[in-house]
Structures are given as structure tokens and as C-alpha cells.
């Protein structure tokens, strides 16, 4: 363990985010900016049917157009590649980049057309004649469970990918002994993160070097391994270039099907292949939709508001193929009781296939929907007991002195001080004044409500939901790495061994190394080696990089510092305990002798004769860092340590609805946020504000909606509504810092902050506003017209 | 999202434009392109030829023609928005601009383009329909004038004949000494097309009698509608709330209204009425506040 810096100099300081410089001036370099000479372009032929047997594909008319090179079908591709990876053991749910024999959702890629230009490829794609035999289909998750449902993958035998019930603690006893119970259903609509940059890739196969080069807009663990496996190549024949900027992701940039399609074509045709999704392809068949979930929740509680036990059933509609989507039911197990001391939980996780587009990881990996269900439960308990919603939360919160706190499902929460954060927020907001303001709005004829949400952001990306839900998977290592090299001139180069999609990893790693070495972070060059030169990484998932890349950088820097101390001590003829490291130099404790950075570097690089015996020359250190608290497999009864760290957020929203129209307007938005030690305050602020905007989208606007014919009816930004600057209010952030005992600087994750509680908070505010009418909404997104219709119906029936 | 291949021509006169249009049934006029270009990219519009009229000088500009304000079809929305004549003599049109797209789209988009595109929920067509403006169409054979009431035939369908070019819009200037206008719209996001919107213009004499009234609703179905029955019923009244409610409710009950994912037909009927009532109430207030 390295010696911790005495006083933070760069960490938490108000310093610029170094990546912002290139983004602000428009000089980011994205996948579409990679220009390969002689490249060919791909367009896709989409399925018009939610389910159909592919009778025949005739590409002759397309191929007859000058400049069209190839029409690829699923049959050819499937014969030459392995199926894409499934997270669960569902071998009969096979997924290839192009549909094989059967189409399973509208928009699914049936064939790929390769041409000199993208426009020509689109012209040609229209000429590919596909003959279909329509098959029965199923769109709704509950319908997919019925015995007579159309089966999306007949060889699998049913639409059920996962149906597992966990019981943690004495649930039935606690229900029997509790004074009250209530049950409800809430529904989380299918939305996503919808990045500005769609997925893009260029693939080049070099037959003479036997090397596949890939530039992609990717955020994906073990991407190059997956390419190698599907392409039947050794992993050292796949070189993913990680020095591309990724224009937004939050989980969804996992274009493995695009990658395998283009990699195969690059090999087959001997030309560079480029596919930049257009918006329609991205929305309809980018396979990047988020959770689509029904929650049935029962809670058992006492009249003092203490919630003793919870039963939650989560039914998730993953769409046409499995992928990693079912795991999004697994991660929330690591915070299944939220910030509350609920003693026992029954959790039934059900994942079904339907004829919708494929689901992918989305910010929070299922946690935000789960938080919405938990917070709805707490509001309902308060409502049933006519207790204050904040008071009920306070009574149920884990207390500061109780950490580390073991929750029934096996995770030990690291630290927190929920009561203090709530107190700070209420003080900031002026709680009495806020209620007065709500009442004033109500008296003016509006329906006004205050929304409350408290929730956790599990962070650290220890993906033990994989072995938990798939016993054949015994992975317990979720490492991240960092290498530091100091050249002979004393300049520092360090590595980020993955792509970034706006999280500021370069700032993070430079700040942490600068802190440890006491050197200006701006002097540290950060590079992204390609996948063949990289150290192991699990990519930025699960709010892990502040903890994991920060931890790896911290330890690598600590090793470097230790080496410099060894060199210095040797020169002074002193023991290492008789010297001090400061500002990049080493001095004797007495202060009579000192060697500066440049002198130490010179010795390391050029003066073998001055090095301590046995020390390697040069200055290079690295660290492969395992997740703190990670490393154990689940118990047979389904308990596991999920993520190491748990950030806390507390939202207060004032919202008013014009009752004649249904239009909700947010009047005030305050969030209290505690993610431990902040590495860079601008990055955390940006994450939180963006997360709240995203959460407002999920709560009020965004949905990939399907009609009962299986057509997706929100295919463009005219219908898939992203909140704009006009809908997102000014957000006030109240900070608190409870360091994590498990991380090098006390930091926790913040990549999902805001998003994890905003949908619950908005829903809470709307329902507080509707309470005088005796109605509630239980489905997201809350469309304003549906809200208007519900208000009108309630007023009508109260008149009658 | 690449358009189907098309030819592009930029004629130098209205006559040449009409000749080109008459000669080619698959040609389409492009002006600001704010609706057409996305439709091209989505391949929802597949013209063989685009005829760009944006730089024809005679199609651009706003002028006072006494009883009407005349706006050239290719006049940019932003130029119209900030034109003093529009504020002075076509206040209802001036009112809607902040609701049309964004400042950037208004810099490109044209008045005539929005009308010819005929989106049922668009703001400019609603103003044109509410005021029953005249829409001037030029063909090789000559010029015809179509009243807005006969111009909009359905979603994205107008009475512009094959080979015709929309050249100008004539908005009537009301002579009442006291005039009030108002516009209300509901959508999920401020700059979107309306789920439903309503426009009203009322004129008063020196007393509190309403002597002229026009009210229209957009977003209900096939095209923006002018509530003539309601307007007729209100002329001569004091435009009190009860009269407004009765007139609007009666008019709304007659309409054929569509629903979709974003808003049900019931919503549009109910809220269309709410907005029409609000528009009339606000317009009355504005009129009565006019200096006499």
C-alpha cells in the first residue's frame, strides 16, 4: 500500500477537464473521422415484420447497380462466424449480426449491401428483394409468458430467459409479523441513452499480417475478445484502436453485431469496410434499447413506518435476443433495499424475449428502474400511514454508525450519512418555504406536488451478477490497469487502456498520478494504447472508473514514488525511512541533502552505477487492480458482494401541472449528492446534471413505443422525445462527502448520479400533485396528454 | 438517411420555375428545406428533381397593400418575425413565431414553405386558416388566388395544382379600432409541432362589443380549422366567458379529431376547446387594453 498524500493538492481542486479543450473546439476524433483509403460502405436491409420466416433473398437487382460490390445474407455470415455472446446459458437463443432464416423484430437486419458510397448502398438496399412468410409474434412481456404465446426462439422452448426467485432473510415471517402490508404495480417504459453520435465502425483486414484493425465508437468490456471469438481469430489478431473519442454512450455503445458484420466483410472483400449508423438504424435496430420492466411490489411495514420486508417481482422485456440484457435484473440485487434497513427481501427476476428490438446496457444497468419501484413503495407506505414522506425515509435509513452495513442480499455497503445529506438539502431548499410555495401554486388553480427520492448509486463495476445469474460463469476478477512511464527527460506518459465516452478518464488518471507524485497533472501525457498493447481493462461500466482506474493509477504512481525514494535514499546512504518525498524530489529527513526530479530521473535512466543493487533501470511501473471487496463468488442461496461503493443521492422536486392541459412544469430541482471524495468537481457536476436531464427524459418524455402490430412508432426525434434545454430546469446541487473506506482516496462512483433517482422523484412529485384528486400514475414515461386525460376523468367522476 | 438521387435546378424567374414545374410531374419545389430535407433524408419524399426558389427576388419580402399584408412565399420566417409591418398589421402571425421550431430553423424556413408543407399542427398554416388569408398560386397559364379555407385538403395535401407555385400570401388587415390577438399551444417540448394549438383575433368597437372574431385550432386532424360558427356566435357579444365557452364547445363538438401516441382524440378535443377559450379570453383582454 502506498503512503497516502498528506494533503490533497489536485484531487477535488477546481481544475479544468483536459478533454473539454478538444471537445469545446470541435476537435474530438470520432469513429466517423477515421478515414480509410479505398473504404466501402454498408447499408442494411431492415425487416418489415416483427416475425417472419425469410423465404428468399434476391440481391441481383442491387448487385446490378454500378458501384455495388456485395450483398451479404445471414446464411453466409452465420456459416463463417460464431454466434454473438449470451450472458446466460441460453445456447438456443442464437444471435448473429444478420437474421438467420427468421426475422424477429421490425428493423432487424436481413441483409447488408456494400457499395462505393453510403448513398449508393442505400439505393441498392431498396432493390434487395426479400420474400417473407409472416409468423405469429408477441410484443408484450406478460403476453410472452402465456402458454399459447408465439415463441420468439422456438428451439429454446419458451420465451423465458431467466426466472429466478431469491429469498434473502425471513420474508414470510416478517410479512406475517408486520402490522400493515400494501402492494402495487409500476411500469418502466423502454427508453435508453440515445447518444448524439450513433455507432460507427471501420474495419480493415490485412491478410499479409493476419491482423484485423478496428476503429469503433465502443464502450464494451472485453470487446476485442468477443470479436476474436465470433470471427474465429486468435485474440492477438484483433487490434482495436482505443484512441477514438466516443460521442456518448452510458452503456449502449456495444455494436458487436456491427463489428462482426464489418469485420467479416473486410475479410471477405479485401477492402476497408465502414458502417456509420444513421439515426433510424440506431433507434430501430442499433440493439441499444434499455430496460422495459413491470414491477409488482409488496411491502410489509409497521404503523411507525418501519418497512420490514419487501417482495419484488421484476418482469423485463429484453426484446428479440438475449445478449447481456438479463443481467440488468441482477445488478440491482446489490442495492435491492436502497438506503433502507429492510430486513428481508424476496426478489423474482424474470426476463422474457419478445419481438421488440434488442436491449443493451443502459446507465445504471437496471438500478434506476429498481429505485423507482423502491421509492414508490416508500411514498405509498407514508401515504397509507399519513406520515411525512421524509420522516418515513429517515426512520428507515441505515444510520451513519452502522456502516459497513450488510444488506440481506449479501452486499456490504461501504459508508454513508444519509440523515446529514437530507438535513443539508432541506436546509438549502427551505423545506417549510417549499411547502408554502406548493400550497400557493395549488391555490392558484394548479395541481402542485413535491417529489422526494432517496437512492444509492452502487459503483465499482464488480459484475458478480454474472456468476450469480449464470452458475457456469465463475468470473470473480474485474480488474483495471494503469501503466506509468517516465522518459529520460523526466516527462510522464500514462495509459488509459480503454475508450472513453465523455467520462473524463484522462483528467482522472492525470489528477490522481499528479496527486501521488506531487507533480502538476497538466504535465502528464495520457495515451490510449491499442488493444494489443493495452493492459487488462473491463472498460468503464458500473460507475467504476474513479474507483478502478483511479485505484490503478494511484498504486502505479505509488510504486513509482517508492522507486524514486529508493534511488534517493541510496544516494544519501540512508534508509528509506530516513528520507522524505516531496514535490517530485527526495530529501533526507534532516533536510540537508535533496535530489530533484530531474536528478532522480537521470540516475534511473543513465547511471546504472548509482542505482541501488538489484533495481531495474528506467522508470516504469504499472498496476493491475482488482475491485476492492471483490473476488468472491455467490453463495448457493444467492448472496453476493456486488459493488464496493455506494454513493447517495436525495432529490427534492417542486412541480406543477396545469390541470386543464396536463402539462407538468418543474419549478425547482434540488439534489443532495454524496459520492465520497470528488476527483474533479466539474466532471461530477456534469454527470449529475446530465443524469438528471436523462432521468427527466425517462420520467416524462422518452419511450421506444411499439404498436400492437409490432411496429416501432417512435423512430425519430419527432416522436422519441429527448428533453431539451427548455425542459430541463436549473438544478441546485448540495454536496456532501462521506469517503469510502475501500478506495484509495475515499472516492465512489458518480457516472450514474442524478439518473438513478430523478425518475422516482418526478413520479413522486406528479403523484403528490395528483393526490387531491385521489389518482396516481404508475407508468413511465408520464405523457402529458395521458396525464391530462387522467385528470379530466378524475374530475368528471368526482362531479358524478 | 441519404436521399434518393435527384436533379437540382435553380431557376432565375417565376416563369422559368412554372415551366419547369409544368414539365416535370416528379419535381418538387424547395425553399428553406426545413421539412423537405429531413423527408428526403428519410426517403419519405422521393422527387426526381428539386427546384430551388429561395433566391428568386420577387418571392421574398413583406409589403403593405392597404387591406392586406403581402408576404412573398420565400420570405424567411425570421425575416418576417422581425418585420415592423408584421408586428403592426399582422399581429396574430407575429404572435406565433416563438413557437415555430428554433431560431436556427426560422432563419432557414420560409413562410410559403410552411404553408405548402401543410402540416396539420403547424402554426403558420393555422394563422392563415384562422384569418382566411388568400394564397396566391402561379402557373404557366396565369395566377390564381385560393382562400385558405379551400387551400388545406389534408395532412401535407394542398390545393396547389400540379405545376403550380405558391408565390405569396395575403393576410387581411382588420380595420377595427381595437384589435386583440392570442395564441396558445400544447406540446411536450417547447419547439415541437403542437399536439393542439389555437389562435384567436378579435376586434372591438369603442364599446365592449365584439365586432369581428376569428378563431382556429390546429393539430386536431387533417388540417387547421377555423371555427366559423363560434366566431359568428360571438360577434356582437361582449365576449364574456360564458359566451365564449358556449360557442367554442358547440364548435368543437362538430369536429372530426384524430389521436396518436402522444395525445388521444379525447385529449385534443377537450384541450383544443380549452386553448380556444383561453385564446379568445386573452385576445379580448388585449383588445380592450388597446388605446382608443
Short mmCIF file of N, CA, C and O in Angstrom, two decimals, chain B residues 22 25 49-50 97 112 121 147-148 159 219 222 232 245:
data_model
loop_
_atom_site.label_atom_id
_atom_site.label_comp_id
_atom_site.label_asym_id
_atom_site.label_seq_id
_atom_site.Cartn_x
_atom_site.Cartn_y
_atom_site.Cartn_z
N UNK B 22 -44.26 22.57 -64.65
CA UNK B 22 -45.26 22.03 -65.57
C UNK B 22 -44.69 20.87 -66.37
O UNK B 22 -45.41 19.93 -66.73
N UNK B 25 -43.60 16.13 -63.64
CA UNK B 25 -44.53 15.75 -62.58
C UNK B 25 -43.83 15.26 -61.33
O UNK B 25 -44.43 15.23 -60.25
N UNK B 49 -36.59 15.69 -59.10
CA UNK B 49 -35.93 16.97 -59.32
C UNK B 49 -36.36 17.97 -58.25
O UNK B 49 -37.53 18.05 -57.90
N UNK B 50 -35.39 18.71 -57.74
CA UNK B 50 -35.70 19.79 -56.81
C UNK B 50 -35.52 21.12 -57.52
O UNK B 50 -34.50 21.35 -58.18
N UNK B 97 -44.48 33.15 -33.98
CA UNK B 97 -43.09 32.76 -34.35
C UNK B 97 -42.30 32.09 -33.23
O UNK B 97 -41.59 31.12 -33.49
N UNK B 112 -43.91 30.57 -47.01
CA UNK B 112 -44.61 29.77 -48.01
C UNK B 112 -44.31 28.28 -47.87
O UNK B 112 -45.17 27.43 -48.10
N UNK B 121 -50.51 20.45 -37.75
CA UNK B 121 -50.32 21.08 -36.45
C UNK B 121 -49.38 22.27 -36.50
O UNK B 121 -49.02 22.81 -35.46
N UNK B 147 -58.56 30.84 -51.31
CA UNK B 147 -58.78 31.18 -49.90
C UNK B 147 -58.27 30.03 -49.04
O UNK B 147 -58.39 28.86 -49.42
N UNK B 148 -57.75 30.41 -47.88
CA UNK B 148 -57.18 29.38 -47.01
C UNK B 148 -58.19 28.28 -46.71
O UNK B 148 -57.83 27.11 -46.59
N UNK B 159 -54.29 22.53 -52.14
CA UNK B 159 -54.97 22.75 -53.41
C UNK B 159 -54.03 23.29 -54.49
O UNK B 159 -54.49 23.66 -55.57
N UNK B 219 -53.79 20.95 -35.19
CA UNK B 219 -53.35 19.71 -34.56
C UNK B 219 -54.46 18.70 -34.30
O UNK B 219 -54.22 17.66 -33.69
N UNK B 222 -56.94 16.57 -39.96
CA UNK B 222 -56.39 16.67 -41.32
C UNK B 222 -55.71 18.00 -41.61
O UNK B 222 -54.74 18.06 -42.33
N UNK B 232 -69.02 33.45 -35.46
CA UNK B 232 -70.29 34.12 -35.81
C UNK B 232 -71.12 34.35 -34.55
O UNK B 232 -71.72 35.40 -34.35
N UNK B 245 -67.36 30.09 -23.87
CA UNK B 245 -67.42 28.64 -23.60
C UNK B 245 -68.53 27.99 -24.42
O UNK B 245 -68.31 26.93 -25.04
#
